[in-house]
Coordinates of C-alpha atoms in Angstrom, one line a residue:
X821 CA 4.0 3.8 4.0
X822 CA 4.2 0.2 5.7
X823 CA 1.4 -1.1 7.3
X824 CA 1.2 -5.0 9.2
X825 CA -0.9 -7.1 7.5
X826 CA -2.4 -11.1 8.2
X827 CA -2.6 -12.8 5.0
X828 CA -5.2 -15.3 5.1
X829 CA -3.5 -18.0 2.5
X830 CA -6.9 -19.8 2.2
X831 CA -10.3 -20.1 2.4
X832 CA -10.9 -23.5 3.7
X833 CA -7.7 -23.8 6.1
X834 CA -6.7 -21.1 9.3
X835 CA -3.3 -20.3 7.4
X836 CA -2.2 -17.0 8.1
X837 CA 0.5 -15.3 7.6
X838 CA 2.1 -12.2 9.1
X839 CA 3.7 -9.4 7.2
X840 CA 4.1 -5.9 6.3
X841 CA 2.3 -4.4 2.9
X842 CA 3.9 -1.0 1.6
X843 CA 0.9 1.6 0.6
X844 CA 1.5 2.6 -2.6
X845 CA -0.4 5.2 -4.3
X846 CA 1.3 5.3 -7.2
X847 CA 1.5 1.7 -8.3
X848 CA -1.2 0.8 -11.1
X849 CA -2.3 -2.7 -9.7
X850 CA -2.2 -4.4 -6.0
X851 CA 0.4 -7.0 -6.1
X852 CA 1.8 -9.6 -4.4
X853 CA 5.7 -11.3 -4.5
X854 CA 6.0 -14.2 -5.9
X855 CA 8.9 -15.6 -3.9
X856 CA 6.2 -14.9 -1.0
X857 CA 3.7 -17.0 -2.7
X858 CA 6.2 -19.9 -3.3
X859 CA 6.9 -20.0 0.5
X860 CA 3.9 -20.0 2.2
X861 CA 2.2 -21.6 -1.1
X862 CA -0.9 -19.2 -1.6
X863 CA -3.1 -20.4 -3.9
X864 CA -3.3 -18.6 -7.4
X865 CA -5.2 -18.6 -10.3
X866 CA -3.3 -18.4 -14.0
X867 CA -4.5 -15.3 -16.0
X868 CA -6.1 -15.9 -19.2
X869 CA -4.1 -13.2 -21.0
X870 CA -0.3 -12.6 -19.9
X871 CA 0.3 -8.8 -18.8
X872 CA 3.8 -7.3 -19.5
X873 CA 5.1 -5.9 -16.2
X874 CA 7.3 -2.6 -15.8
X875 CA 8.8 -1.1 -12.6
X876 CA 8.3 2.1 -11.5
X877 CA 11.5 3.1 -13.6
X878 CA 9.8 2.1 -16.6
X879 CA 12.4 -1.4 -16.7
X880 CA 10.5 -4.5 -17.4
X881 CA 10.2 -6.4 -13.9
X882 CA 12.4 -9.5 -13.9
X883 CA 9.7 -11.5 -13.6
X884 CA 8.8 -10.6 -17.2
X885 CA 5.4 -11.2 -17.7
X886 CA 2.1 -11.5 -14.9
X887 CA 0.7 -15.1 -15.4
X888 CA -0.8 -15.6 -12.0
X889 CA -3.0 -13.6 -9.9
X890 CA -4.0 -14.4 -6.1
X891 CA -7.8 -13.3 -4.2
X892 CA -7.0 -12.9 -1.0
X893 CA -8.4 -12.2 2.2
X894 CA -6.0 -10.2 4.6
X895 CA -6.8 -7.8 8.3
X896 CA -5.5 -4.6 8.4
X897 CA -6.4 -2.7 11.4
X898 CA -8.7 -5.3 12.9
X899 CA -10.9 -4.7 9.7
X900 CA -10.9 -8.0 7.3
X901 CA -10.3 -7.0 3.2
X902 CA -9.7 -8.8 -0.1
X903 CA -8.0 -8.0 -2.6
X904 CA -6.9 -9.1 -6.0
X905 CA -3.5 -9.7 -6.4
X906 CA -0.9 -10.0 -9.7
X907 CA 1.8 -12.1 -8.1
X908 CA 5.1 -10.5 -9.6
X909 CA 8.7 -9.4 -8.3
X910 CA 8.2 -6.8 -5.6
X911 CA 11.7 -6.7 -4.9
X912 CA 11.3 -6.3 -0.8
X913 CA 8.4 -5.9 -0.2
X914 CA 6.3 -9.2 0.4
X915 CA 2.9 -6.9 -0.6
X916 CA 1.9 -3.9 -2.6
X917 CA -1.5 -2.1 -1.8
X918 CA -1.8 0.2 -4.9
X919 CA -4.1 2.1 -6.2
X920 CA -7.3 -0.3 -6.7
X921 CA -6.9 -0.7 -2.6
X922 CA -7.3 2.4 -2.1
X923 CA -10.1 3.6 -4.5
X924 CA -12.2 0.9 -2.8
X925 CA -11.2 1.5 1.2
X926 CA -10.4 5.3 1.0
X927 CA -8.1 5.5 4.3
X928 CA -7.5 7.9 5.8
X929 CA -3.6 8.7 6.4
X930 CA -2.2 11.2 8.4
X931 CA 1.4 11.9 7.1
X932 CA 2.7 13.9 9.7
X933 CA 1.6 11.0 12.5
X934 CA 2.5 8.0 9.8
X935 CA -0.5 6.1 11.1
X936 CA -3.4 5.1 8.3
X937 CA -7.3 4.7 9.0
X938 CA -9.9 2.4 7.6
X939 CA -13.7 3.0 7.8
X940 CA -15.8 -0.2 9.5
X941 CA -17.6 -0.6 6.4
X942 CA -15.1 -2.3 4.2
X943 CA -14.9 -5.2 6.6
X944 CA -15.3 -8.2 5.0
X945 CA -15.1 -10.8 7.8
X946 CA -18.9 -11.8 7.7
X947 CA -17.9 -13.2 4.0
X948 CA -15.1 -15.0 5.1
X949 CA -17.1 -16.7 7.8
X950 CA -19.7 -17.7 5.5
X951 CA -17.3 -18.9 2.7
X952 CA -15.4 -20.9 5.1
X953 CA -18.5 -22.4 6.9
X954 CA -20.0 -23.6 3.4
X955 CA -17.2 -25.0 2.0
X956 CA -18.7 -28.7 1.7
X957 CA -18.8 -32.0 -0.9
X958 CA -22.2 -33.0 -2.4
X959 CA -22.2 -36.4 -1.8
X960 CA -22.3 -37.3 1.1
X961 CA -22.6 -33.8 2.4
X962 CA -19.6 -33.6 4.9
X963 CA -18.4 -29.9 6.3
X964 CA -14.8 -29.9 5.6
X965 CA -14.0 -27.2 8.2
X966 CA -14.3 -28.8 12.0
X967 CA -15.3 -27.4 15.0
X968 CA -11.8 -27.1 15.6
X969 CA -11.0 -24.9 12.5
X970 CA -14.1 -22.6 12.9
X971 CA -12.7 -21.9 16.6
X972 CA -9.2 -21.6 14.4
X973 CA -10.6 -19.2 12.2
X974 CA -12.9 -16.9 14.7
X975 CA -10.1 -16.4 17.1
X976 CA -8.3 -14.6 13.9
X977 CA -11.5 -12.8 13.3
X978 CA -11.6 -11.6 16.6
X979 CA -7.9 -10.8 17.1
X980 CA -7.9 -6.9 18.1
X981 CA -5.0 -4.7 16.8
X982 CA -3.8 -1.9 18.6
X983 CA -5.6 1.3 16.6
X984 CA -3.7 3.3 14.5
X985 CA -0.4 2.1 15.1
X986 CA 2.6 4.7 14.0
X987 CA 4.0 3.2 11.1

């Protein structure tokens, strides 16, 4: 199942980027394309410890190995979530939500109607506010985010998605 997402690329900036992540039960990790990553330059972090990737068919992905993962913040469903990321091949898909998505969010999906539900209390848009609204430097203590951002970043927080969209 496909489900639109906004990718919020950062923290500190009102970057986002719309997209489609496919619901994926049956993949191990949550991952995100690195071709995606490259273009609309999402900040990673390198692993400490390379993980060997394998498709679904059991082939080794052609990315070889995971070196990079991504924290992101993304909305889905007017609800804001994040997610940690191994940035790999996804082939077409841009974004993965496996398994680890799931467990935390438990959505509700209705097969038959395509459409996918996410309880209020996984909303983590109070976090990002906060995050963003603290990012400062020490000396002198300067708030790198202006009025103008905030406004930026609350109009995406308060952007209302139609509810339960067929997919």
């Amino acid at each position: 199942m496909q489900i639109p997402i906004s990718l919020y690329t950062s923290e500190t900036t009102q970057k986002v980027v719309n997209t489609t992540a496919l619901v994926d039960s049956g993949a191990e990790i949550s991952c995100i394309d690195w071709g995606f990553v490259q273009k609309h330059r999402v900040p990673t972090q390198r692993l400490t410890k390379p993980i060997l990737a394998k498709n679904t068919n059991g082939t080794q992905n052609s990315k070889g190995r995971i070196l990079f993962s991504a924290t992101l913040y993304f909305k889905v469903k007017g609800l804001v979530h994040q997610s940690f990321f191994h940035v790999i091949n996804c082939g077409t898909e841009n974004v993965i939500l496996g398994l680890p998505w799931l467990q935390e969010n438990n959505p509700v999906v209705d097969w038959r109607m395509g459409t996918l539900s996410i309880d209020e209390k996984t909303d983590r848009s109070k976090e990002l506010r906060r995050n963003v609204s603290s990012v400062a430097i020490e000396e002198p203590t300067v708030n790198l985010v202006s009025p103008a951002e905030k406004k930026g970043i609350n109009k995406f927080m308060d952007y209302e998605e139609p509810e339960d969209e067929t997919i």
